[in-house]
Amino acid sequence: MFDTISKGFRAARERLTGQAELTEDVIDSALKDVRMSLLEADVEFRVVKQFLADVKERALGEEVKLVAKTGGGKMRVRAEDHFVRICNEALVELMGPVDADLKTAAKGVTGIMMVGLQGSGKTTSTAKLARYLQKQDKSVMLVAADVYRPAAVHQLQVLGEQLDAPVYAREGADPVDICREATERAANDGIDYVLYDTAGRLSVDDQLMGELERIKAAVSPANILLVIDAMIGQDAVQTAKQFDARIDISGVVLTKLDGDARGGAALSIRATTGKPIKFFGVGETIDKLEEFRPEGLASRILGMGDLVGLMKDFQEHVDEEQAMSDAEKMLGGNFTMDDFVSQIRTIQKMGSMKDLMDKMPIGQMFGGDLPQDALDKATDDGELIKIEAMISSMTKAERRDPEVFLLEGARERGSKAAALSRRKKRPPTKMRDPSDLRPEAFVDSRVRRVASGSGREEEEVRGLVGRFLAMRDMMGMLGGMFGGSDGLLGKIPGMGKLKQLNALRKMAKDPQAAQALLGGGMPGMPGMPAGMPGGMPGMPGLPDLGGRGPAKAKQDKAKRKKAKEARRKNRRR
């Protein structure tokens, strides 16, 4: 989502690194990258031109200064950060303001007319909007007014069963009569909202528009929402203009936005039609509809994430009591593979890993320097599926305590203290020796059986078990260091657990500190207690476990040196 647009803003940010002032030449060079990315993303040309002029006008001649909080003096901030702030403000204004609230009828049932071209996702969006209203404790009725498309009525009826909502349909009847009768039925039944799923065409024509005008006149809907496929690019603007001219739409529902790397329609529609995008779809299931928040999307485009949207996902899908229970188990070193699978499934309910990572402030967390291959691996939903398959192939005893995968000697050396700690409900006091997690330390028969049952390589099974045990040891040590029953704050009633959880929150907010403490990470694997995707710590020097070895350290050093030279070069200009 918005990958093409984000690429241009990242390039512009890199160009500005080391600049002391936003001069016209500096701004023009940065805006070249932004212009190319916006045009590649299919943003309407006049919108691009106006946006660039707006950004340049705001930035031109501004010396990068900021009043310090202490002493009342002035201190410089980085030019690239100042430029990003200006772009963020301009993007928010371009896409907003937006009020996702729907108009309600003065009395009786409130009608919502869903219109759009065929194949835009109109029927699915109707069901998604119905689910959105149900979450607000509103009753809904779906109306099958598309009598032309084969199986359209049946599709809506199936969705109605999933929603446990009534569906009004009449085979072969006139769509205008169907909508009128459904409105009367909904009013008699005390329904709050009635959603009309109207027919579409492959292109806008007079017959389609005439039918929509007659339905509008017959039922007087409070809202007319145009459903547009985000993947049609600039055609979305023309479609919106044509529908708006004939039936005066209230707003737009943008579908398949998660499947479009460009996202130009999201930036163009409001600016060209004056009508807001109220919702956008990010998945196939009926609960995947989000309110269109310009500030959140602008932040995601610029690599700053959307923490408000992320927290909404957490509140909707994460059981707080279960999250607290998982945190206690993790900090006590008692986390099992079954608990791990439970967290994986929670993350999958929240959406794709790509969507979740888009909502995280990756640019701020990693300084905009996260390697693309690492990001691709972190957002690969297939990795979670592979992990779950391997865990599902384990026995109950193996899932409960993966220590059994290790040979007796390695298990004794590495788990004596841990086993004692678990019996006394205390966290482990030290990490196991890395040599006890080498391939030769594993029970080959167990590894071979799990690999065969899950269709994975034996090396992958050893890697999963090794990382899990290391994660459990480390989180148990964290519990011991920051509280626990034997920690310093643990002596104060109720403070041990609080200190532990606060330590986890700090690690979530400061990835560099977490990286230093944990010694590496495996992207995409859950670790944070509240269902947040965290990292399973890797182990330096263990090639089979994918830790941060010497090669990785050299790559990081070379990358830092290259960035330093680029900053020095920009200063000499």
GROMACS .gro file of C-alpha atoms in nm, residues 104-543:
model
  440
  104THR     CA    1  -2.888   0.975   0.967
  105ALA     CA    2  -3.249   1.028   0.869
  106ALA     CA    3  -3.449   1.276   1.076
  107LYS     CA    4  -3.694   0.997   1.151
  108GLY     CA    5  -3.740   0.634   1.061
  109VAL     CA    6  -3.490   0.413   0.883
  110THR     CA    7  -3.165   0.556   0.741
  111GLY     CA    8  -3.086   0.452   0.384
  112ILE     CA    9  -2.737   0.396   0.241
  113MET     CA   10  -2.718   0.350  -0.135
  114MET     CA   11  -2.408   0.163  -0.255
  115VAL     CA   12  -2.322   0.243  -0.618
  116GLY     CA   13  -2.029   0.174  -0.849
  117LEU     CA   14  -1.898  -0.013  -1.150
  118GLN     CA   15  -1.912  -0.390  -1.182
  119GLY     CA   16  -1.620  -0.566  -1.015
  120SER     CA   17  -1.537  -0.278  -0.783
  121GLY     CA   18  -1.626  -0.479  -0.471
  122LYS     CA   19  -1.966  -0.322  -0.414
  123THR     CA   20  -2.144  -0.624  -0.265
  124THR     CA   21  -1.857  -0.710  -0.031
  125SER     CA   22  -1.826  -0.345   0.074
  126THR     CA   23  -2.198  -0.342   0.151
  127ALA     CA   24  -2.147  -0.631   0.392
  128LYS     CA   25  -1.836  -0.469   0.542
  129LEU     CA   26  -2.025  -0.146   0.606
  130ALA     CA   27  -2.307  -0.346   0.765
  131ARG     CA   28  -2.054  -0.508   1.002
  132TYR     CA   29  -1.911  -0.163   1.080
  133LEU     CA   30  -2.260  -0.043   1.179
  134GLN     CA   31  -2.330  -0.357   1.381
  135LYS     CA   32  -2.018  -0.288   1.589
  136GLN     CA   33  -2.189   0.040   1.683
  137ASP     CA   34  -2.493  -0.157   1.805
  138LYS     CA   35  -2.703  -0.064   1.501
  139SER     CA   36  -2.944  -0.303   1.330
  140VAL     CA   37  -2.910  -0.340   0.953
  141MET     CA   38  -3.097  -0.484   0.654
  142LEU     CA   39  -2.931  -0.567   0.322
  143VAL     CA   40  -3.122  -0.516  -0.002
  144ALA     CA   41  -3.033  -0.717  -0.314
  145ALA     CA   42  -3.108  -0.458  -0.584
  146ASP     CA   43  -2.867  -0.608  -0.838
  147VAL     CA   44  -3.094  -0.839  -1.037
  148TYR     CA   45  -2.868  -0.857  -1.343
  149ARG     CA   46  -2.537  -1.007  -1.231
  150PRO     CA   47  -2.550  -1.387  -1.197
  151ALA     CA   48  -2.539  -1.503  -0.832
  152ALA     CA   49  -2.537  -1.143  -0.702
  153VAL     CA   50  -2.846  -1.210  -0.488
  154HIS     CA   51  -2.704  -1.538  -0.358
  155GLN     CA   52  -2.372  -1.370  -0.270
  156LEU     CA   53  -2.550  -1.107  -0.062
  157GLN     CA   54  -2.760  -1.373   0.110
  158VAL     CA   55  -2.447  -1.567   0.208
  159LEU     CA   56  -2.293  -1.248   0.347
  160GLY     CA   57  -2.617  -1.175   0.531
  161GLU     CA   58  -2.593  -1.514   0.703
  162GLN     CA   59  -2.239  -1.432   0.817
  163LEU     CA   60  -2.367  -1.102   0.956
  164ASP     CA   61  -2.683  -1.255   1.102
  165ALA     CA   62  -2.870  -0.974   0.925
  166PRO     CA   63  -3.191  -0.991   0.715
  167VAL     CA   64  -3.158  -0.974   0.336
  168TYR     CA   65  -3.449  -0.849   0.125
  169ALA     CA   66  -3.455  -0.999  -0.225
  170ARG     CA   67  -3.707  -1.068  -0.503
  171GLU     CA   68  -3.601  -1.259  -0.810
  172GLY     CA   69  -3.687  -1.088  -1.140
  173ALA     CA   70  -3.853  -0.783  -0.982
  174ASP     CA   71  -3.778  -0.423  -1.074
  175PRO     CA   72  -3.488  -0.284  -0.862
  176VAL     CA   73  -3.683   0.034  -0.781
  177ASP     CA   74  -3.976  -0.169  -0.644
  178ILE     CA   75  -3.738  -0.392  -0.446
  179CYS     CA   76  -3.575  -0.092  -0.276
  180ARG     CA   77  -3.909   0.075  -0.201
  181GLU     CA   78  -4.059  -0.243  -0.049
  182ALA     CA   79  -3.742  -0.312   0.152
  183THR     CA   80  -3.753   0.037   0.301
  184GLU     CA   81  -4.112  -0.016   0.415
  185ARG     CA   82  -4.024  -0.358   0.562
  186ALA     CA   83  -3.723  -0.213   0.748
  187ALA     CA   84  -3.933   0.071   0.891
  188ASN     CA   85  -4.198  -0.174   1.014
  189ASP     CA   86  -3.932  -0.398   1.172
  190GLY     CA   87  -3.759  -0.110   1.350
  191ILE     CA   88  -3.434  -0.147   1.155
  192ASP     CA   89  -3.182   0.137   1.198
  193TYR     CA   90  -3.004   0.119   0.860
  194VAL     CA   91  -3.098  -0.029   0.523
  195LEU     CA   92  -2.817  -0.081   0.270
  196TYR     CA   93  -2.907  -0.099  -0.100
  197ASP     CA   94  -2.665  -0.310  -0.307
  198THR     CA   95  -2.735  -0.167  -0.654
  199ALA     CA   96  -2.634  -0.300  -0.995
  200GLY     CA   97  -2.313  -0.202  -1.171
  201ARG     CA   98  -2.190  -0.193  -1.529
  202LEU     CA   99  -1.854  -0.243  -1.695
  203SER     CA  100  -1.864   0.129  -1.775
  204VAL     CA  101  -2.084   0.427  -1.694
  205ASP     CA  102  -2.390   0.444  -1.922
  206ASP     CA  103  -2.728   0.621  -1.930
  207GLN     CA  104  -2.922   0.304  -1.850
  208LEU     CA  105  -2.726   0.249  -1.527
  209MET     CA  106  -2.749   0.613  -1.422
  210GLY     CA  107  -3.118   0.629  -1.502
  211GLU     CA  108  -3.190   0.330  -1.277
  212LEU     CA  109  -2.984   0.479  -0.992
  213GLU     CA  110  -3.167   0.811  -1.026
  214ARG     CA  111  -3.504   0.632  -1.001
  215ILE     CA  112  -3.394   0.438  -0.691
  216LYS     CA  113  -3.271   0.760  -0.531
  217ALA     CA  114  -3.603   0.932  -0.601
  218ALA     CA  115  -3.801   0.635  -0.464
  219VAL     CA  116  -3.621   0.584  -0.129
  220SER     CA  117  -3.443   0.919  -0.065
  221PRO     CA  118  -3.128   0.765   0.093
  222ALA     CA  119  -2.944   0.977   0.348
  223ASN     CA  120  -2.610   0.855   0.208
  224ILE     CA  121  -2.494   0.759  -0.141
  225LEU     CA  122  -2.152   0.592  -0.130
  226LEU     CA  123  -1.954   0.530  -0.447
  227VAL     CA  124  -1.743   0.213  -0.434
  228ILE     CA  125  -1.423   0.245  -0.638
  229ASP     CA  126  -1.148  -0.007  -0.707
  230ALA     CA  127  -0.819   0.159  -0.604
  231MET     CA  128  -0.633  -0.039  -0.870
  232ILE     CA  129  -0.792   0.143  -1.168
  233GLY     CA  130  -0.572   0.448  -1.108
  234GLN     CA  131  -0.674   0.776  -1.272
  235ASP     CA  132  -0.992   0.617  -1.407
  236ALA     CA  133  -1.115   0.636  -1.047
  237VAL     CA  134  -1.123   1.016  -1.074
  238GLN     CA  135  -1.330   1.013  -1.394
  239THR     CA  136  -1.568   0.753  -1.250
  240ALA     CA  137  -1.621   0.961  -0.937
  241LYS     CA  138  -1.689   1.274  -1.142
  242GLN     CA  139  -1.948   1.098  -1.362
  243PHE     CA  140  -2.139   0.944  -1.071
  244ASP     CA  141  -2.129   1.267  -0.873
  245ALA     CA  142  -2.266   1.470  -1.164
  246ARG     CA  143  -2.574   1.245  -1.195
  247ILE     CA  144  -2.664   1.136  -0.841
  248ASP     CA  145  -2.461   1.365  -0.609
  249ILE     CA  146  -2.262   1.110  -0.408
  250SER     CA  147  -2.197   1.163  -0.035
  251GLY     CA  148  -1.855   1.003  -0.032
  252VAL     CA  149  -1.633   0.722  -0.158
  253VAL     CA  150  -1.542   0.373  -0.038
  254LEU     CA  151  -1.201   0.278  -0.179
  255THR     CA  152  -1.152  -0.098  -0.217
  256LYS     CA  153  -0.848  -0.322  -0.271
  257LEU     CA  154  -0.615  -0.052  -0.141
  258ASP     CA  155  -0.394  -0.317   0.019
  259GLY     CA  156  -0.347  -0.484  -0.319
  260ASP     CA  157  -0.232  -0.167  -0.496
  261ALA     CA  158   0.130  -0.054  -0.452
  262ARG     CA  159   0.047   0.282  -0.611
  263GLY     CA  160  -0.252   0.425  -0.423
  264GLY     CA  161  -0.279   0.732  -0.647
  265ALA     CA  162  -0.660   0.731  -0.632
  266ALA     CA  163  -0.651   0.803  -0.259
  267LEU     CA  164  -0.465   1.129  -0.323
  268SER     CA  165  -0.664   1.238  -0.628
  269ILE     CA  166  -1.035   1.185  -0.555
  270ARG     CA  167  -1.087   1.444  -0.284
  271ALA     CA  168  -0.883   1.710  -0.465
  272THR     CA  169  -1.062   1.665  -0.800
  273THR     CA  170  -1.422   1.597  -0.693
  274GLY     CA  171  -1.448   1.766  -0.355
  275LYS     CA  172  -1.611   1.449  -0.219
  276PRO     CA  173  -1.438   1.270   0.070
  277ILE     CA  174  -1.316   0.912   0.087
  278LYS     CA  175  -1.499   0.787   0.396
  279PHE     CA  176  -1.380   0.425   0.415
  280PHE     CA  177  -1.128   0.193   0.255
  281GLY     CA  178  -1.109  -0.185   0.237
  282VAL     CA  179  -0.789  -0.376   0.318
  283GLY     CA  180  -0.893  -0.741   0.298
  284GLU     CA  181  -1.155  -0.990   0.184
  285THR     CA  182  -1.328  -1.067   0.514
  286ILE     CA  183  -1.628  -0.862   0.623
  287ASP     CA  184  -1.451  -0.697   0.917
  288LYS     CA  185  -1.175  -0.545   0.701
  289LEU     CA  186  -1.312  -0.194   0.657
  290GLU     CA  187  -1.130   0.107   0.801
  291GLU     CA  188  -1.227   0.469   0.842
  292PHE     CA  189  -1.031   0.692   0.606
  293ARG     CA  190  -0.804   0.903   0.826
  294PRO     CA  191  -0.587   1.142   0.618
  295GLU     CA  192  -0.342   1.201   0.902
  296GLY     CA  193  -0.290   0.827   0.947
  297LEU     CA  194  -0.239   0.756   0.576
  298ALA     CA  195  -0.009   1.057   0.532
  299SER     CA  196   0.200   0.929   0.820
  300ARG     CA  197   0.217   0.582   0.664
  301ILE     CA  198   0.322   0.725   0.327
  302LEU     CA  199   0.610   0.909   0.496
  303GLY     CA  200   0.725   0.599   0.688
  304MET     CA  201   0.605   0.722   1.027
  305GLY     CA  202   0.337   0.456   1.074
  306ASP     CA  203  -0.018   0.493   1.201
  307LEU     CA  204  -0.017   0.414   1.571
  308VAL     CA  205  -0.378   0.529   1.617
  309GLY     CA  206  -0.495   0.277   1.356
  310LEU     CA  207  -0.270   0.011   1.507
  311MET     CA  208  -0.415   0.061   1.855
  312LYS     CA  209  -0.768   0.035   1.714
  313ASP     CA  210  -0.673  -0.304   1.568
  314PHE     CA  211  -0.533  -0.415   1.904
  315GLN     CA  212  -0.843  -0.305   2.093
  316GLU     CA  213  -1.066  -0.491   1.850
  317HIS     CA  214  -0.878  -0.820   1.828
  318VAL     CA  215  -0.664  -0.857   2.141
  319ASP     CA  216  -0.806  -0.992   2.466
  320GLU     CA  217  -0.646  -0.774   2.734
  321GLU     CA  218  -0.670  -1.038   3.008
  322GLN     CA  219  -0.515  -1.301   2.782
  323ALA     CA  220  -0.240  -1.056   2.685
  324MET     CA  221  -0.159  -0.995   3.051
  325SER     CA  222  -0.155  -1.369   3.117
  326ASP     CA  223   0.085  -1.422   2.825
  327ALA     CA  224   0.309  -1.144   2.957
  328GLU     CA  225   0.328  -1.306   3.300
  329LYS     CA  226   0.412  -1.645   3.148
  330MET     CA  227   0.675  -1.492   2.925
  331LEU     CA  228   0.841  -1.296   3.204
  332GLY     CA  229   0.837  -1.602   3.426
  333GLY     CA  230   1.002  -1.820   3.161
  334ASN     CA  231   0.689  -2.038   3.137
  335PHE     CA  232   0.583  -1.950   2.781
  336THR     CA  233   0.489  -2.258   2.574
  337MET     CA  234   0.464  -2.329   2.202
  338ASP     CA  235   0.084  -2.338   2.241
  339ASP     CA  236   0.094  -1.982   2.378
  340PHE     CA  237   0.312  -1.887   2.084
  341VAL     CA  238   0.061  -2.026   1.832
  342SER     CA  239  -0.216  -1.837   2.008
  343GLN     CA  240  -0.026  -1.512   1.951
  344ILE     CA  241   0.035  -1.596   1.586
  345ARG     CA  242  -0.339  -1.648   1.534
  346THR     CA  243  -0.416  -1.319   1.708
  347ILE     CA  244  -0.183  -1.137   1.469
  348GLN     CA  245  -0.343  -1.309   1.169
  349LYS     CA  246  -0.686  -1.186   1.281
  350MET     CA  247  -0.557  -0.829   1.279
  351GLY     CA  248  -0.463  -0.845   0.912
  352SER     CA  249  -0.161  -0.915   0.697
  353MET     CA  250   0.187  -0.860   0.835
  354LYS     CA  251   0.244  -0.607   0.555
  355ASP     CA  252  -0.051  -0.400   0.675
  356LEU     CA  253   0.061  -0.419   1.037
  357MET     CA  254   0.417  -0.319   0.949
  358ASP     CA  255   0.283  -0.027   0.744
  359LYS     CA  256   0.118   0.102   1.062
  360MET     CA  257   0.441   0.081   1.260
  361PRO     CA  258   0.683   0.377   1.254
  362ILE     CA  259   0.949   0.181   1.066
  363GLY     CA  260   1.117   0.498   0.935
  364GLN     CA  261   1.160   0.639   1.284
  365MET     CA  262   1.245   0.306   1.446
  366PHE     CA  263   1.527   0.220   1.205
  367GLY     CA  264   1.623   0.565   1.077
  368GLY     CA  265   1.480   0.489   0.733
  369ASP     CA  266   1.763   0.238   0.685
  370LEU     CA  267   1.587  -0.096   0.722
  371PRO     CA  268   1.710  -0.327   0.443
  372GLN     CA  269   1.436  -0.416   0.195
  373ASP     CA  270   1.507  -0.789   0.218
  374ALA     CA  271   1.464  -0.774   0.597
  375LEU     CA  272   1.139  -0.582   0.554
  376ASP     CA  273   1.011  -0.832   0.296
  377LYS     CA  274   1.087  -1.122   0.531
  378ALA     CA  275   0.922  -0.946   0.823
  379THR     CA  276   0.603  -0.894   0.622
  380ASP     CA  277   0.581  -1.242   0.471
  381ASP     CA  278   0.264  -1.403   0.607
  382GLY     CA  279   0.392  -1.734   0.473
  383GLU     CA  280   0.658  -1.739   0.747
  384LEU     CA  281   0.391  -1.746   1.018
  385ILE     CA  282   0.209  -2.026   0.836
  386LYS     CA  283   0.531  -2.230   0.819
  387ILE     CA  284   0.594  -2.176   1.190
  388GLU     CA  285   0.242  -2.283   1.282
  389ALA     CA  286   0.274  -2.592   1.061
  390MET     CA  287   0.593  -2.698   1.241
  391ILE     CA  288   0.441  -2.643   1.585
  392SER     CA  289   0.126  -2.835   1.484
  393SER     CA  290   0.346  -3.133   1.394
  394MET     CA  291   0.486  -3.150   1.748
  395THR     CA  292   0.343  -3.366   2.025
  396LYS     CA  293   0.169  -3.210   2.325
  397ALA     CA  294   0.476  -3.275   2.539
  398GLU     CA  295   0.703  -3.108   2.282
  399ARG     CA  296   0.478  -2.804   2.257
  400ARG     CA  297   0.458  -2.779   2.636
  401ASP     CA  298   0.837  -2.796   2.682
  402PRO     CA  299   1.058  -2.782   2.367
  403GLU     CA  300   1.359  -2.870   2.587
  404VAL     CA  301   1.287  -3.233   2.493
  405PHE     CA  302   1.424  -3.159   2.144
  406LEU     CA  303   1.773  -3.132   2.298
  407LEU     CA  304   1.998  -3.426   2.383
  408GLU     CA  305   2.016  -3.520   2.749
  409GLY     CA  306   2.353  -3.355   2.814
  410ALA     CA  307   2.261  -3.024   2.651
  411ARG     CA  308   1.922  -3.030   2.818
  412GLU     CA  309   2.076  -3.087   3.161
  413ARG     CA  310   2.336  -2.814   3.123
  414GLY     CA  311   2.096  -2.562   2.975
  415SER     CA  312   1.781  -2.625   3.170
  416LYS     CA  313   1.875  -2.721   3.526
  417ALA     CA  314   1.839  -2.366   3.651
  418ALA     CA  315   1.539  -2.302   3.424
  419ALA     CA  316   1.358  -2.615   3.542
  420LEU     CA  317   1.425  -2.525   3.904
  421SER     CA  318   1.303  -2.173   3.839
  422ARG     CA  319   0.983  -2.299   3.677
  423ARG     CA  320   0.909  -2.533   3.968
  424LYS     CA  321   0.954  -2.244   4.210
  425LYS     CA  322   0.780  -2.006   3.969
  426ARG     CA  323   1.093  -1.794   3.937
  427PRO     CA  324   1.249  -1.663   3.615
  428PRO     CA  325   1.578  -1.811   3.485
  429THR     CA  326   1.890  -1.635   3.608
  430LYS     CA  327   2.113  -1.680   3.301
  431MET     CA  328   2.113  -1.774   2.932
  432ARG     CA  329   2.211  -2.123   2.821
  433ASP     CA  330   2.543  -2.185   2.648
  434PRO     CA  331   2.500  -2.124   2.270
  435SER     CA  332   2.686  -2.449   2.198
  436ASP     CA  333   2.390  -2.637   2.346
  437LEU     CA  334   2.175  -2.514   2.055
  438ARG     CA  335   2.399  -2.626   1.771
  439PRO     CA  336   2.257  -2.888   1.527
  440GLU     CA  337   2.444  -3.175   1.692
  441ALA     CA  338   2.278  -3.095   2.027
  442PHE     CA  339   1.929  -3.186   1.897
  443VAL     CA  340   1.748  -3.520   1.905
  444ASP     CA  341   1.753  -3.606   1.534
  445SER     CA  342   1.450  -3.837   1.543
  446ARG     CA  343   1.224  -3.567   1.687
  447VAL     CA  344   1.350  -3.302   1.446
  448ARG     CA  345   1.312  -3.540   1.150
  449ARG     CA  346   0.953  -3.630   1.246
  450VAL     CA  347   0.842  -3.266   1.283
  451ALA     CA  348   1.013  -3.168   0.956
  452SER     CA  349   0.845  -3.455   0.773
  453GLY     CA  350   0.503  -3.381   0.921
  454SER     CA  351   0.515  -3.009   0.837
  455GLY     CA  352   0.688  -3.034   0.501
  456ARG     CA  353   0.981  -2.819   0.619
  457GLU     CA  354   1.357  -2.871   0.634
  458GLU     CA  355   1.519  -3.011   0.950
  459GLU     CA  356   1.730  -2.695   0.974
  460GLU     CA  357   1.412  -2.486   0.997
  461VAL     CA  358   1.279  -2.697   1.285
  462ARG     CA  359   1.606  -2.665   1.477
  463GLY     CA  360   1.606  -2.290   1.412
  464LEU     CA  361   1.251  -2.249   1.541
  465VAL     CA  362   1.314  -2.448   1.858
  466GLY     CA  363   1.647  -2.278   1.923
  467ARG     CA  364   1.506  -1.930   1.885
  468PHE     CA  365   1.206  -2.013   2.099
  469LEU     CA  366   1.421  -2.145   2.384
  470ALA     CA  367   1.651  -1.842   2.360
  471MET     CA  368   1.352  -1.609   2.363
  472ARG     CA  369   1.206  -1.783   2.666
  473ASP     CA  370   1.537  -1.764   2.853
  474MET     CA  371   1.585  -1.398   2.767
  475MET     CA  372   1.232  -1.292   2.862
  476GLY     CA  373   1.266  -1.485   3.187
  477MET     CA  374   1.593  -1.305   3.259
  478LEU     CA  375   1.423  -0.975   3.181
  479GLY     CA  376   1.158  -1.062   3.438
  480GLY     CA  377   1.429  -1.133   3.692
  481MET     CA  378   1.623  -0.813   3.621
  482PHE     CA  379   1.324  -0.579   3.629
  483GLY     CA  380   1.129  -0.714   3.919
  484GLY     CA  381   0.992  -1.064   3.970
  485SER     CA  382   0.948  -1.227   4.307
  486ASP     CA  383   1.321  -1.199   4.388
  487GLY     CA  384   1.398  -0.867   4.221
  488LEU     CA  385   1.450  -0.546   4.412
  489LEU     CA  386   1.108  -0.401   4.328
  490GLY     CA  387   0.954  -0.744   4.378
  491LYS     CA  388   0.992  -0.689   4.750
  492ILE     CA  389   0.721  -0.421   4.724
  493PRO     CA  390   0.375  -0.582   4.689
  494GLY     CA  391   0.239  -0.545   4.335
  495MET     CA  392   0.548  -0.369   4.199
  496GLY     CA  393   0.729  -0.667   4.050
  497LYS     CA  394   0.481  -0.732   3.773
  498LEU     CA  395   0.439  -0.361   3.700
  499LYS     CA  396   0.813  -0.314   3.660
  500GLN     CA  397   0.837  -0.612   3.427
  501LEU     CA  398   0.558  -0.494   3.199
  502ASN     CA  399   0.695  -0.139   3.192
  503ALA     CA  400   1.030  -0.280   3.085
  504LEU     CA  401   0.861  -0.457   2.795
  505ARG     CA  402   0.683  -0.137   2.694
  506LYS     CA  403   1.016   0.049   2.693
  507MET     CA  404   1.167  -0.220   2.472
  508ALA     CA  405   0.875  -0.185   2.232
  509LYS     CA  406   0.930   0.193   2.215
  510ASP     CA  407   1.311   0.173   2.184
  511PRO     CA  408   1.403  -0.098   1.930
  512GLN     CA  409   1.774  -0.012   1.948
  513ALA     CA  410   1.783  -0.080   2.321
  514ALA     CA  411   1.590  -0.402   2.267
  515GLN     CA  412   1.827  -0.504   1.988
  516ALA     CA  413   2.129  -0.442   2.211
  517LEU     CA  414   1.974  -0.643   2.494
  518LEU     CA  415   1.845  -0.932   2.287
  519GLY     CA  416   2.136  -0.962   2.045
  520GLY     CA  417   1.938  -0.979   1.721
  521GLY     CA  418   1.593  -1.074   1.609
  522MET     CA  419   1.384  -1.285   1.383
  523PRO     CA  420   1.139  -1.055   1.202
  524GLY     CA  421   0.774  -1.132   1.205
  525MET     CA  422   0.766  -1.353   1.510
  526PRO     CA  423   0.539  -1.250   1.798
  527GLY     CA  424   0.701  -1.163   2.126
  528MET     CA  425   0.528  -0.864   2.280
  529PRO     CA  426   0.260  -0.949   2.535
  530ALA     CA  427  -0.025  -0.743   2.396
  531GLY     CA  428  -0.029  -0.929   2.068
  532MET     CA  429   0.218  -0.688   1.911
  533PRO     CA  430   0.454  -0.846   1.659
  534GLY     CA  431   0.785  -0.852   1.836
  535GLY     CA  432   1.107  -1.037   1.772
  536MET     CA  433   1.240  -1.373   1.878
  537PRO     CA  434   1.600  -1.309   1.974
  538GLY     CA  435   1.863  -1.464   1.754
  539MET     CA  436   2.200  -1.573   1.880
  540PRO     CA  437   2.528  -1.427   1.750
  541GLY     CA  438   2.763  -1.673   1.589
  542LEU     CA  439   2.509  -1.951   1.537
  543PRO     CA  440   2.475  -1.983   1.158
   0.00000   0.00000   0.00000
